[in-house]
Coordinates of C-alpha atoms and ligand atoms in Angstrom, one line a residue:
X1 CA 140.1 88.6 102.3
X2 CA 136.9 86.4 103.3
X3 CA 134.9 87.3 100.5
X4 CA 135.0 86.6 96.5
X5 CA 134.3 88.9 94.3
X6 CA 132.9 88.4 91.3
X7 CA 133.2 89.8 87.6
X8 CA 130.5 90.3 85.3
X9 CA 127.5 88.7 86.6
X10 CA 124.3 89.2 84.5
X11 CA 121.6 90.5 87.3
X12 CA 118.7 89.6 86.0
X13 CA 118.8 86.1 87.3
X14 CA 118.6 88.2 91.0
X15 CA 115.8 90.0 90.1
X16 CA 112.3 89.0 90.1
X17 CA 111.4 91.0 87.0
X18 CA 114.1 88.9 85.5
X19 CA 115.2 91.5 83.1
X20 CA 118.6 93.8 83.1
X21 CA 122.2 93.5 82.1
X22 CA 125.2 92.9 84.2
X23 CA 127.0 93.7 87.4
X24 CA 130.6 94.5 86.9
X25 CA 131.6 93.3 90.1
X26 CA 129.3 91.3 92.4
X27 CA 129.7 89.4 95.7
X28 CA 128.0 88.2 98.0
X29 CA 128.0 89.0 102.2
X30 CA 127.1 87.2 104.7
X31 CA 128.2 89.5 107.9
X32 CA 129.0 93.3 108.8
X33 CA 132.5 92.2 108.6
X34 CA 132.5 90.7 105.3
X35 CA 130.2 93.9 104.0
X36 CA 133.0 96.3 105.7
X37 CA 135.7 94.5 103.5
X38 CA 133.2 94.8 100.1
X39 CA 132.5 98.9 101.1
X40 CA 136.6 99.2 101.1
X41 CA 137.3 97.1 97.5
X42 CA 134.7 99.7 96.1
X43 CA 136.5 102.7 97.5
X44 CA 139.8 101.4 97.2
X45 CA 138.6 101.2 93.0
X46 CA 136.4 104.6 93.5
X47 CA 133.6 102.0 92.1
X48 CA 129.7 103.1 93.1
X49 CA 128.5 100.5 94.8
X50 CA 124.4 99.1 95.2
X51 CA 123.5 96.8 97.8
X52 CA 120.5 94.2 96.5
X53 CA 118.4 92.2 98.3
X54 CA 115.8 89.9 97.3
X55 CA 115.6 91.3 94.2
X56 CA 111.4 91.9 93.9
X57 CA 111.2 95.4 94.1
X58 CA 114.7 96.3 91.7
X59 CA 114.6 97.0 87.8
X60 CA 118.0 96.3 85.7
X61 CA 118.7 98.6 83.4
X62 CA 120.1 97.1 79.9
X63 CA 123.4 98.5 80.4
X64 CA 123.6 96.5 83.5
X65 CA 125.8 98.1 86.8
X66 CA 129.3 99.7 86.4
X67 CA 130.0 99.4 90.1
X68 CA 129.8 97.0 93.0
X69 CA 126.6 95.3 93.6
X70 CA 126.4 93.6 97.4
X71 CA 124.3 90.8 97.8
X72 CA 123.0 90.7 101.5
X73 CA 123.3 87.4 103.0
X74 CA 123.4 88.4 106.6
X75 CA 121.1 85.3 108.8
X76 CA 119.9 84.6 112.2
X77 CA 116.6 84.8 113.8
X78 CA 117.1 84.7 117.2
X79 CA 113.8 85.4 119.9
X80 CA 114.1 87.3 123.1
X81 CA 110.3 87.1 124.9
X82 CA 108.7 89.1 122.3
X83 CA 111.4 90.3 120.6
X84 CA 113.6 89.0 117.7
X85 CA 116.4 89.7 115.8
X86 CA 116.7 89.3 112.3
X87 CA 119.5 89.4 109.8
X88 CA 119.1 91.6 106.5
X89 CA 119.5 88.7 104.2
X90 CA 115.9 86.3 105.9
X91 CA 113.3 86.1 103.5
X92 CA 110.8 88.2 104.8
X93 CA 107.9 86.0 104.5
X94 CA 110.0 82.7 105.8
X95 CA 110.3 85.5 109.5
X96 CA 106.4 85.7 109.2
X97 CA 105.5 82.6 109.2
X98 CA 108.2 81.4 111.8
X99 CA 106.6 84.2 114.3
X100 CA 103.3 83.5 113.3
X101 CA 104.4 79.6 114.3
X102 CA 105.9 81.0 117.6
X103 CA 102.1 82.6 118.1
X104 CA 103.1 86.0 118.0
X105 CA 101.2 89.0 116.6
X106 CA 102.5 91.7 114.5
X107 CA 103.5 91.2 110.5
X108 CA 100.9 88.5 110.0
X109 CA 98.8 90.6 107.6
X110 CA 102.4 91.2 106.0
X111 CA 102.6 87.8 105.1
X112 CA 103.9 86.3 101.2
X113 CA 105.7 89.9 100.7
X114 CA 108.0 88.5 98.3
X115 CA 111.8 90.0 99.4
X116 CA 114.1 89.7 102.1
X117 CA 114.1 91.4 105.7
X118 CA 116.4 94.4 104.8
X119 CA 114.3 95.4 101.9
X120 CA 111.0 95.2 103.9
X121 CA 113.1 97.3 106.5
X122 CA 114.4 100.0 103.8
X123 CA 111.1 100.6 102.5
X124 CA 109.0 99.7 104.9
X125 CA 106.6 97.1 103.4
X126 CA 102.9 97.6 104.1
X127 CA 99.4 95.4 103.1
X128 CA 96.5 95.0 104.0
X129 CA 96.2 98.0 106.8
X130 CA 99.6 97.0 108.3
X131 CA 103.2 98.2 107.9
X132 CA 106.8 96.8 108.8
X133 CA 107.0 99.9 110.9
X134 CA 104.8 99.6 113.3
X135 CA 106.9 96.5 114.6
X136 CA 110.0 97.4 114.2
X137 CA 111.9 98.1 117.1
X138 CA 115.4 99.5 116.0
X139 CA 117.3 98.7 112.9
X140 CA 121.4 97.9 112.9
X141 CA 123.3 99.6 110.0
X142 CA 126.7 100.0 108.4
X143 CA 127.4 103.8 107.7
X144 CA 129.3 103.7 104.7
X145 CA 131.1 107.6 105.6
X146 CA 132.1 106.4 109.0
X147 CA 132.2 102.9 108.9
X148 CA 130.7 102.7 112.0
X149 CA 127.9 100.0 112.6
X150 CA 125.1 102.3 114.2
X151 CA 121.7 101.4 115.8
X152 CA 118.2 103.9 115.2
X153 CA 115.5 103.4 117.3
X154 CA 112.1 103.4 115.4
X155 CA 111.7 107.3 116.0
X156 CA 115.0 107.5 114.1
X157 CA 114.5 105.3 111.2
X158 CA 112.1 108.2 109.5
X159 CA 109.7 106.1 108.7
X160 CA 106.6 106.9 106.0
X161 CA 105.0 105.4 103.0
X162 CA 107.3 103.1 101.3
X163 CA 110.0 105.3 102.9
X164 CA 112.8 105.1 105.7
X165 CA 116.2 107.2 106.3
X166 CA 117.8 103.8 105.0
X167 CA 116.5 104.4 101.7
X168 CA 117.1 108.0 101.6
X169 CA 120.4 108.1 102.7
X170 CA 123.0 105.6 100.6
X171 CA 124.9 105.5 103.1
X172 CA 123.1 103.5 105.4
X173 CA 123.2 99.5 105.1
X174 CA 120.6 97.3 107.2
X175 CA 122.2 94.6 108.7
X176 CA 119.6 93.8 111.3
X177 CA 116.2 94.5 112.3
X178 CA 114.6 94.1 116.5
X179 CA 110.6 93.4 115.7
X180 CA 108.9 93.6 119.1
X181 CA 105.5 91.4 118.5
X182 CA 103.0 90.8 120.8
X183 CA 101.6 88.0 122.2
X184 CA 97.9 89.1 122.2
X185 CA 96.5 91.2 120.1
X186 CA 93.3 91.5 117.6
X187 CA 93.2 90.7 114.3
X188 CA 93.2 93.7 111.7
X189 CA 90.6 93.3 109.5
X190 CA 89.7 97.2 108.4
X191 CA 91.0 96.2 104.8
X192 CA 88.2 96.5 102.0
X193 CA 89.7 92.9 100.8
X194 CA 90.2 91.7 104.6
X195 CA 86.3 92.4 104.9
X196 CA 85.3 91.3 101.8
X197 CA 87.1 87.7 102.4
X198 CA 85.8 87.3 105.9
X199 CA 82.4 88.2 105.4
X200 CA 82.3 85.8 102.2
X201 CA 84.0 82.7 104.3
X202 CA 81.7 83.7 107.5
X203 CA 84.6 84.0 109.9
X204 CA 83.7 86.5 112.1
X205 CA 86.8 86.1 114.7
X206 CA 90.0 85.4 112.9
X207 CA 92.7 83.8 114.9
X208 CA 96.6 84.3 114.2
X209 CA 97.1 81.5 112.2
X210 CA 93.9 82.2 110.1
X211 CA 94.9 85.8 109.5
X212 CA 98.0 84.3 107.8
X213 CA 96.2 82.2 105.8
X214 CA 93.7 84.8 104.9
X215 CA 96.3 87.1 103.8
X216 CA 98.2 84.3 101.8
X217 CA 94.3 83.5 100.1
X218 CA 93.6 86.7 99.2
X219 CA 97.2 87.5 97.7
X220 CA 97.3 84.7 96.0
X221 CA 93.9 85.0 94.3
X222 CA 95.3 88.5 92.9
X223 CA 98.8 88.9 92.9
X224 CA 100.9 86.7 90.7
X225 CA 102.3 83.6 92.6
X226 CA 105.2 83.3 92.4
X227 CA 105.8 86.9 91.5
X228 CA 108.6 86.2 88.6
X229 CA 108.5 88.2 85.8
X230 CA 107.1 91.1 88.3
X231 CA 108.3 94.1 91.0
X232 CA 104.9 94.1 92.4
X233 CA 103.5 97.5 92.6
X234 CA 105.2 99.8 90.0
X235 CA 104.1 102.8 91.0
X236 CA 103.5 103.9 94.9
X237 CA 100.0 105.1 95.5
X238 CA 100.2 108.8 94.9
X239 CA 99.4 111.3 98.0
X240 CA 97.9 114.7 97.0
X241 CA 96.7 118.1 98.6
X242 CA 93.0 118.2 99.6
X243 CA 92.7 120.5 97.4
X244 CA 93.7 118.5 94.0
X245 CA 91.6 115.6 95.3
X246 CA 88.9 117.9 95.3
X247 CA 89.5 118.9 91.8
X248 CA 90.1 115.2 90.5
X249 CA 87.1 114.1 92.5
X250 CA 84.3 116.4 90.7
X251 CA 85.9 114.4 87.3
X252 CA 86.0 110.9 88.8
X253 CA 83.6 110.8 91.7
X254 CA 84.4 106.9 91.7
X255 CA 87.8 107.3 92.4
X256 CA 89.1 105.3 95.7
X257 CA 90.8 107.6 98.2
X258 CA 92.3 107.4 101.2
X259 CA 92.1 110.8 103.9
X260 CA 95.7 110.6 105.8
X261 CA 96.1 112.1 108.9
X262 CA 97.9 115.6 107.9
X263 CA 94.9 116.1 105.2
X264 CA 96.9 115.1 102.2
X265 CA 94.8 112.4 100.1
X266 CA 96.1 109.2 99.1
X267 CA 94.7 108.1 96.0
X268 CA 94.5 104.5 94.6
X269 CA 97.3 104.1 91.9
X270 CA 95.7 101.1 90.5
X271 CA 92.1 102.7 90.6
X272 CA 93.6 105.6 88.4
X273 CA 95.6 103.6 85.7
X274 CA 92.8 100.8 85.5
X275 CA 89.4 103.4 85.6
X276 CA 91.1 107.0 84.0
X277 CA 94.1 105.0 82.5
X278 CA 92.7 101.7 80.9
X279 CA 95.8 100.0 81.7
X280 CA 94.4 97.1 83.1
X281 CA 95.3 94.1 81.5
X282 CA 97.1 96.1 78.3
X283 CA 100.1 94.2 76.7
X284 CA 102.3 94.8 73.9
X285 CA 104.4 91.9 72.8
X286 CA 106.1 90.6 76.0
X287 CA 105.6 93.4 78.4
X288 CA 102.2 94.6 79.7
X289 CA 100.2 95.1 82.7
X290 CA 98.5 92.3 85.3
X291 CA 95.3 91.5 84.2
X292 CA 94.0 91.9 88.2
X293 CA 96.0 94.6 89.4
X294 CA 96.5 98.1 87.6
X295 CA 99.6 99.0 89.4
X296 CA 101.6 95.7 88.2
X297 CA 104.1 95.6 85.0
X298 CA 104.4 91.9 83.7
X299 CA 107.4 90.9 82.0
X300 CA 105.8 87.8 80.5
X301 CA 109.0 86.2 79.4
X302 CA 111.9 88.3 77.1
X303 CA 110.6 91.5 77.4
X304 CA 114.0 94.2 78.3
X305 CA 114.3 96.7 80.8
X306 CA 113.9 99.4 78.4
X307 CA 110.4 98.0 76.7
X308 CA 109.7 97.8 80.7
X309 CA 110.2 101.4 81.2
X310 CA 108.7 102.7 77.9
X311 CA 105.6 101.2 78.9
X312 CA 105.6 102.4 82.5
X313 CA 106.7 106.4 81.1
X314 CA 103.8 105.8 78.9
X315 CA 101.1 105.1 81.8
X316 CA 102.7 108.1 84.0
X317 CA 102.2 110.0 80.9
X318 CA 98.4 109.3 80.4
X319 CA 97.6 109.6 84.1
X320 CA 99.3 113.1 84.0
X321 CA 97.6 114.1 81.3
X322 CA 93.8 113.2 81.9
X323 CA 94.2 114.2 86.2
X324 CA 97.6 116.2 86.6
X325 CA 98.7 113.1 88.7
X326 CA 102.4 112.2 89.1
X327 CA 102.9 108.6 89.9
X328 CA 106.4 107.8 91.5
X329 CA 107.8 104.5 90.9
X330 CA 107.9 102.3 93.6
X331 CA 110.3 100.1 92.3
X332 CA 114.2 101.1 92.8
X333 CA 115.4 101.8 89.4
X334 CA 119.2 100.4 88.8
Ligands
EPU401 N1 91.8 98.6 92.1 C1 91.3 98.9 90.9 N2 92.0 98.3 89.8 C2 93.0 97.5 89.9 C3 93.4 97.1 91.2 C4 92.8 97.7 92.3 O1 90.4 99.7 90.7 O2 93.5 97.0 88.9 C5 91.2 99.2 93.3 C6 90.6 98.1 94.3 O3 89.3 97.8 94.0 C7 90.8 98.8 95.6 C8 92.0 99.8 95.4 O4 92.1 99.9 94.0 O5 89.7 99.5 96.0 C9 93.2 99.3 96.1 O6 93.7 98.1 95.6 P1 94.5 97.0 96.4 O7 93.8 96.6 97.6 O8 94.9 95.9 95.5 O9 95.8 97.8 96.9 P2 96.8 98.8 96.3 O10 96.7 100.1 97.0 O11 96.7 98.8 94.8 C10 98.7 98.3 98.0 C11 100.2 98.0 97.9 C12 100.4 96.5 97.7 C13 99.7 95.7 98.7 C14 98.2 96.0 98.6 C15 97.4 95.3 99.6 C16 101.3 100.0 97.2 C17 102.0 100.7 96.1 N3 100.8 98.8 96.9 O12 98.2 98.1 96.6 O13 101.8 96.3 97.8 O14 99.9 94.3 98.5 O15 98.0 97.5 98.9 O16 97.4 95.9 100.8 O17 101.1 100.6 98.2 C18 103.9 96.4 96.7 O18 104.1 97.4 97.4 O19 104.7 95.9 95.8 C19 102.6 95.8 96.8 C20 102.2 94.8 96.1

């Protein structure tokens, strides 16, 4: 056996929210072989298993992990003309600004996502008017049932908001992700906050490079840098029938909305908790939310999972109550 195992291991220290009790067995992979022989220690000990990786969008439970958590360490970049392969276990924004330095076009607005490839893959990442699906061209994974290593086209990978058929079905483990970039393209800049910066600066054609600094600019003026002690957005930005928009609207006529294309409404999580909710900047000993952005639970140094998740039950609560809103969380709850 290539791989070591490991008893015990407190999580929290792999988690960006820095919070959550223990894995009670944990190891590490660094190739679809290596993953193959973790997948048979947990079935050989009928142990659930969880696969982390970077750690910025998962929440520890107190009680920790009875199972078999896999960290993915799967490398490689490689290019092909346009197109690259990644491994699952890159940091995301370590790819972006390697393609970005290779002048290519593509995940530049996606740049300083905290996480690592196979997470931006699983629920495909999205900011500022860009998502990870839109440039990804097929995605490698282990199928735990078969144990067969299987490749999806885009068109296969299900792709939606914060969504994929790798985070639906358990089964499916990303090992590695084809992006097919461009080597021209325009800059998108249809994002209120995109505008906002440009028109402020006076930069009215954005190169590549500039994009990425942009993006990095207006992140970092908002979002906390680095994001320990956070998941970034809690909550997803919850989509609604035109009709409840509609309804919601004649109470909040403020209230930011999005049209999608099948007539659902998304509406602006953050707008909600921090206009309707108040949230905004609300803190209770060491747990509270950012004082910038609505949507964000702090953990401002030895707050627990469980003061984490009081507080967020609380906002869905008050949101529910004064609109008839549901927020999903956005983070993966372990
Ligand atoms: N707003 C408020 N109050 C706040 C924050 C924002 O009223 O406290 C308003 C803003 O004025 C803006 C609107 O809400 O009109 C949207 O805000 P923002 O541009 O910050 O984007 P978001 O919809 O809240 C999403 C992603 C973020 C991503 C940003 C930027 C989700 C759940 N979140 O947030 O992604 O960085 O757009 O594109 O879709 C993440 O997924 O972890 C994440 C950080």
């Amino acid at each position: 056996m290539n791989i070591h195992i490991e008893e015990n291991v407190n999580l929290a220290q792999f988690t960006t929210m820095r919070v959550g009790g223990n894995a009670r067995f944990f190891v590490r992979v660094a190739s679809a072989n290596e993953l193959k022989e973790a997948v048979f220690f947990a079935r050989e000990k009928k142990l659930p298993i969880f696969v982390l990786g970077g750690g910025s969008n998962t929440l520890v439970s107190g009680t920790g992990f009875p199972g078999l958590v896999m960290k993915i360490e799967i490398k490689g970049v490689d290019y092909s003309g346009t197109k690259i392969v990644v491994g699952a276990g890159e940091v995301w924004d370590e790819v972006v600004r390697d393609v970005v330095a290779h002048n290519m076009w593509g995940i530049e607005n996606l740049s300083l996502i905290p996480g690592s490839v196979g997470g931006a893959v699983v629920q495909n990442v999205g900011a500022y008017g860009m998502e990870a699906r839109e440039t990804i061209f097929s995605v490698e994974a282990l199928d735990t049932k078969t144990m067969a290593i299987k490749t999806f086209l885009n068109s296969k990978c299900e792709f939606g908001y914060r969504e994929s058929i790798f985070k639906k079905n358990k089964n499916l483990i990303v090992l590695r992700t084809t992006l097919d970039l461009k080597e021209d393209s325009t800059p998108r800049t249809d994002y209120e906050d995109v505008k906002k910066y440009l028109a402020e600066q006076n930069i009215s054609a954005p190169t590549l490079s500039m994009m990425r600094d942009i993006i990095i600019a207006i992140r970092t003026a908002k979002l906390p840098q680095p994001p320990l002690g956070t998941a970034g957005s809690f909550f997803k930005n919850p989509v609604v029938s035109s009709e409840q928009y509609e309804k919601i609207k004649k109470a909040f006529p403020e209230m930011k909305a999005y049209i999608q294309g099948d007539g659902t409404v998304k509406l602006s999580g953050a707008w909600l908790l921090d206009h309707v909710g108040r949230w905004k900047g609300v803190r209770t000993g060491d747990v509270g939310v950012h004082e910038k952005q609505a949507l964000i639970l702090v953990n401002y140094g030895s707050a627990n999972a469980d003061e984490i998740i009081l507080l967020a039950s609380e906002m869905k609560k008050s949101i529910k109550e004064k609109t008839g809103v549901t927020l999903e969380e956005e983070v993966v709850l372990l």
